[in-house]
XYZ file of C-alpha atoms in Angstrom:
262
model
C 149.478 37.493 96.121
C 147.296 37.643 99.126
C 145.074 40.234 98.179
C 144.911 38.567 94.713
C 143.221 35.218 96.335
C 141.627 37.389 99.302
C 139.497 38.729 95.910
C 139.226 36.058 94.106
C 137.655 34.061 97.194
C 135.483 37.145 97.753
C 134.209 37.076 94.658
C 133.517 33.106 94.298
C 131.745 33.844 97.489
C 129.374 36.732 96.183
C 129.247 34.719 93.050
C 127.777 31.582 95.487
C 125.448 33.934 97.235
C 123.393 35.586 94.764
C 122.968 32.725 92.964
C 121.866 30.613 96.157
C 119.715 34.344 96.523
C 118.220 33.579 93.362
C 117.134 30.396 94.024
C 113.479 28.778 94.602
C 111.527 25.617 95.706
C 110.461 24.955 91.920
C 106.844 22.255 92.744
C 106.676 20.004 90.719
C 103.340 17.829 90.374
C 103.901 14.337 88.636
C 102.670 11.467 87.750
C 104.596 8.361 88.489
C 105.191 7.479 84.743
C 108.003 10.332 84.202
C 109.247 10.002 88.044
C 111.720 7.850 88.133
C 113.501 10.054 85.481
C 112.935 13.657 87.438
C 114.351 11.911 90.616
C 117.604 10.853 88.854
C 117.936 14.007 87.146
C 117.207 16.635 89.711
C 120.482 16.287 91.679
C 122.009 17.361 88.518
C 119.487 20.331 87.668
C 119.464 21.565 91.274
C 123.899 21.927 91.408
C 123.047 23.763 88.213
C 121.004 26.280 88.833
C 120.529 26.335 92.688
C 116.667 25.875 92.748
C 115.253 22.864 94.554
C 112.648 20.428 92.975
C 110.142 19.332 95.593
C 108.498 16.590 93.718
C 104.340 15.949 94.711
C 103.533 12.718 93.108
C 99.749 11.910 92.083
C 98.205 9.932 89.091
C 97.201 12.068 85.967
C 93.693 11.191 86.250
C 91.244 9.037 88.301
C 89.256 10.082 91.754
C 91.601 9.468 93.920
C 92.374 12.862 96.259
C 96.384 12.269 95.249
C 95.105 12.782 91.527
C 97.296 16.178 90.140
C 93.317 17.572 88.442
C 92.270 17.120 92.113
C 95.393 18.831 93.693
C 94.756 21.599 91.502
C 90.936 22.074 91.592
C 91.189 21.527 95.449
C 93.963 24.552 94.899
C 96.812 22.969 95.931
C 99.822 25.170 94.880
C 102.635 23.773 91.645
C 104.949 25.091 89.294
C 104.844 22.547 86.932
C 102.719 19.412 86.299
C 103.967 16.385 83.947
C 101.703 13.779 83.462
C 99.900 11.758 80.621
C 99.494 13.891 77.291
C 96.175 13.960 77.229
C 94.968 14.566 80.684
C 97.182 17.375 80.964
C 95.701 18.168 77.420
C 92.072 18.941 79.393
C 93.652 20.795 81.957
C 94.880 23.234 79.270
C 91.582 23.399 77.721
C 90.309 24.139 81.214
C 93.190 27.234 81.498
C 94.722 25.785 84.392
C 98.143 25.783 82.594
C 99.954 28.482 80.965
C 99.682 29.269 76.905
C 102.362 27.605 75.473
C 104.028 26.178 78.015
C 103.333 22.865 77.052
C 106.482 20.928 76.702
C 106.538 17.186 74.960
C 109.001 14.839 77.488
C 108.546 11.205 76.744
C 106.701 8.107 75.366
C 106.045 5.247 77.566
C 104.973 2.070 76.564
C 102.944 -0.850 78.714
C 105.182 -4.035 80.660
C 104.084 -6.407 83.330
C 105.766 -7.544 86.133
C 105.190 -10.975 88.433
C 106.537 -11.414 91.689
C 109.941 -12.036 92.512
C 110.760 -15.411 92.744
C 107.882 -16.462 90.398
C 107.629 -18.261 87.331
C 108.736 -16.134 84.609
C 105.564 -16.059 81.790
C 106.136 -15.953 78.233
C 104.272 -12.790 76.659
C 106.554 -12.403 73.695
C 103.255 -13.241 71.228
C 100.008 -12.342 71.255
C 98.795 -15.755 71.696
C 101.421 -16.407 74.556
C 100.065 -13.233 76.716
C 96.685 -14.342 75.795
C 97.562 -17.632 77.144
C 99.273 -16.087 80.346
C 96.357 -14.154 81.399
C 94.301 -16.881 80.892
C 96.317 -19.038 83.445
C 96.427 -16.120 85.956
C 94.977 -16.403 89.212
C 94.751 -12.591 89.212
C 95.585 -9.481 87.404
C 96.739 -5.870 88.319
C 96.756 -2.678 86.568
C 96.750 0.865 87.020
C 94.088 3.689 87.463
C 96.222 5.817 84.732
C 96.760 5.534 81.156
C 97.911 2.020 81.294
C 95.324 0.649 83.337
C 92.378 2.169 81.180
C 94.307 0.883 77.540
C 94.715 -2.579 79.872
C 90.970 -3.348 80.982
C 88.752 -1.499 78.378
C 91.075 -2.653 74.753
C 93.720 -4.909 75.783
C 91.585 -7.752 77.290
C 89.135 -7.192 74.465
C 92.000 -7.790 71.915
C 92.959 -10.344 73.283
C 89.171 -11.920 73.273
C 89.193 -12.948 76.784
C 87.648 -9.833 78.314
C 84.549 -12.185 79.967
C 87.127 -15.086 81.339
C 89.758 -12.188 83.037
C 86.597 -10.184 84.620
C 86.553 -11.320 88.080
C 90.398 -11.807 88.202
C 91.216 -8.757 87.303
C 91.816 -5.936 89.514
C 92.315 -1.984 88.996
C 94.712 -0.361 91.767
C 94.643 3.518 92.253
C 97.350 5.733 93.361
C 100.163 3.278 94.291
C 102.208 1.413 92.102
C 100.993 -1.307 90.617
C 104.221 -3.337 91.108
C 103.873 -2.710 94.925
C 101.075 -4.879 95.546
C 102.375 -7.528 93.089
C 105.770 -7.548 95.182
C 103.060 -8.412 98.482
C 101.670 -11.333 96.402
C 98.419 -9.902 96.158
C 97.758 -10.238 92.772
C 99.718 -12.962 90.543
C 100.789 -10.409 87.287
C 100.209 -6.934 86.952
C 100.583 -4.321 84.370
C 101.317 -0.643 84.232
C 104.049 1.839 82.179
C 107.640 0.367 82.230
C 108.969 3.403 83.539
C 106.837 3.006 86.884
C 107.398 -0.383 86.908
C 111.358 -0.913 86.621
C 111.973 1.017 90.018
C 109.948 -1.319 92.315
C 112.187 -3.789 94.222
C 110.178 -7.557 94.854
C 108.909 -8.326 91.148
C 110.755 -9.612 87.983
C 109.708 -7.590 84.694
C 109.001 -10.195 81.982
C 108.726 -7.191 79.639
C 106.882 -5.341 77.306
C 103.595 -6.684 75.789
C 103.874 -7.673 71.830
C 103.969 -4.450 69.512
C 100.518 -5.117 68.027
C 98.474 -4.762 71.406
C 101.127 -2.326 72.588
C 99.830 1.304 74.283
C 102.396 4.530 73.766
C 101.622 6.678 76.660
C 103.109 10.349 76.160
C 103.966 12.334 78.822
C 104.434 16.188 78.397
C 104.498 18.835 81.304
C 103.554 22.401 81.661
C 103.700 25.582 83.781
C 100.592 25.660 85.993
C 98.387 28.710 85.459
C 99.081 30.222 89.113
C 102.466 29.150 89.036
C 104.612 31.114 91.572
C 108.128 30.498 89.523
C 107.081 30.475 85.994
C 110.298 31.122 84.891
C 111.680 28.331 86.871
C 109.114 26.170 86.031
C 109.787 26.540 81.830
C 114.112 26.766 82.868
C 113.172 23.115 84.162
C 110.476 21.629 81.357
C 113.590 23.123 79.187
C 115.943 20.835 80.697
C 114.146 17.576 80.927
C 113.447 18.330 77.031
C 117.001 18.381 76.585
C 119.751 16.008 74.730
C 121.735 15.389 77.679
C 118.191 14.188 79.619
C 117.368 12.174 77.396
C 119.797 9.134 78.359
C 118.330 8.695 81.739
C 114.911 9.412 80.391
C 116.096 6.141 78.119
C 117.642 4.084 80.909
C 113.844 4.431 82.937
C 111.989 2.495 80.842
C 111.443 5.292 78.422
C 111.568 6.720 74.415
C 112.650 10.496 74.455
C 110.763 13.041 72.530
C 113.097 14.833 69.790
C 111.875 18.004 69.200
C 110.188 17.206 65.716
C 107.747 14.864 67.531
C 104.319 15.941 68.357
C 101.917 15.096 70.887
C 100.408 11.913 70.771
């Protein structure tokens, strides 16, 4: 009976070790959009397998040094890079990802948050966000996806583009929610998913479905990767049915596998 459970530990224990052996620091550059979603399902990923995700947040585009095309041109070392479709869609075309790595995660749509405490706006119609905005002392949104759909069509939708111009304010790298929160500006908009996880502001909620903005966000294996394999085992995962409730609960719309890139 002893020797029985003497091997039977031993072997649980060489079991343990090689895959511990086995396992790598899998970097992972992201853009805040898809985040909140890795965070809550790493912990899971990393019991599985053993690897660790060491997460390097950055915006998918813009000229801020954080920026993941900056990281990467400045050669700053990654994995894997998730971030907005179609900026990671010019990084393929400049081969800085791997052939066919490209893996579609997650559609995000456009909310907006005021600060906590604040009088909750209505934006549930066109005419009652254009009305909103109007009223404003001061607008916030993002130097992402968002942020560009938010100043350059959403304002001109809406027709107001000259009366929100001096009011309204873009804010790079950080989350736009943060600086709402410090009552700097009096609304600000950016993808649901970044916004949901910042404590100090109330979302009101999505904007109407006829001005809405999809963003898509899709990751790949960088082209110097040092784990590719790890890097695709990972993608793999988050592309997964059983990700796809927490990609849900962060603001969120899973990718099936019969969607394609938007």
């Amino acid at each position: 009976m002893k020797r029985t459970y003497r091997c039977t530990a031993s072997a649980l224990v060489l079991t343990f070790l090689s895959v511990n052996a086995c396992a790598q620091d899998v970097k992972v550059m992201i853009s805040g959009g898809f985040k909140a979603a890795l965070e809550k399902l790493a912990p899971e990923y990393e019991h599985r397998t053993g690897d660790k995700i060491v997460i390097i947040p950055g915006p998918s585009m813009g000229t801020t040094p954080q920026a993941i095309p900056n990281r990467l041109a400045r050669g700053e070392k990654a994995d894997v890079v998730i971030m907005v479709g179609d900026a990671l869609e010019k990084l393929e075309k400049a081969s800085q990802t791997q052939p066919g790595s490209r893996t579609e995660l997650a559609d995000s749509p456009v909310g907006m948050v005021v600060k906590k405490g604040a009088d909750v706006p209505d934006i549930s119609s066109e005419a009652s966000l254009r009305n909103t905005l109007l009223q404003a002392s001061s607008i916030a949104y993002s130097d992402s996806a968002s942020g560009r759909y938010v100043s350059q069509a959403l304002f001109k939708k809406l027709g107001i583009e000259k009366e929100v111009a001096g009011k309204a304010t873009k804010v790079e790298r950080i989350p736009v929610a943060s600086e709402v929160a410090k009552g700097k500006y009096a609304v600000g908009f950016q993808q649901v998913s970044e916004l949901l996880p910042v404590q100090g502001v109330t979302f009101i909620g999505k904007i109407p479905d006829n001005l809405q903005y999809i963003t898509r966000f899709a990751g790949a294996v960088t082209r110097h990767a040092e784990h590719p394999a790890e890097g695709k085992a990972l993608l793999t995962y988050l592309a997964s049915p059983p990700s796809r409730a927490v990609i849900q609960e962060t603001g969120m719309i899973p990718v099936t596998s019969g969607d394609t890139a938007r």
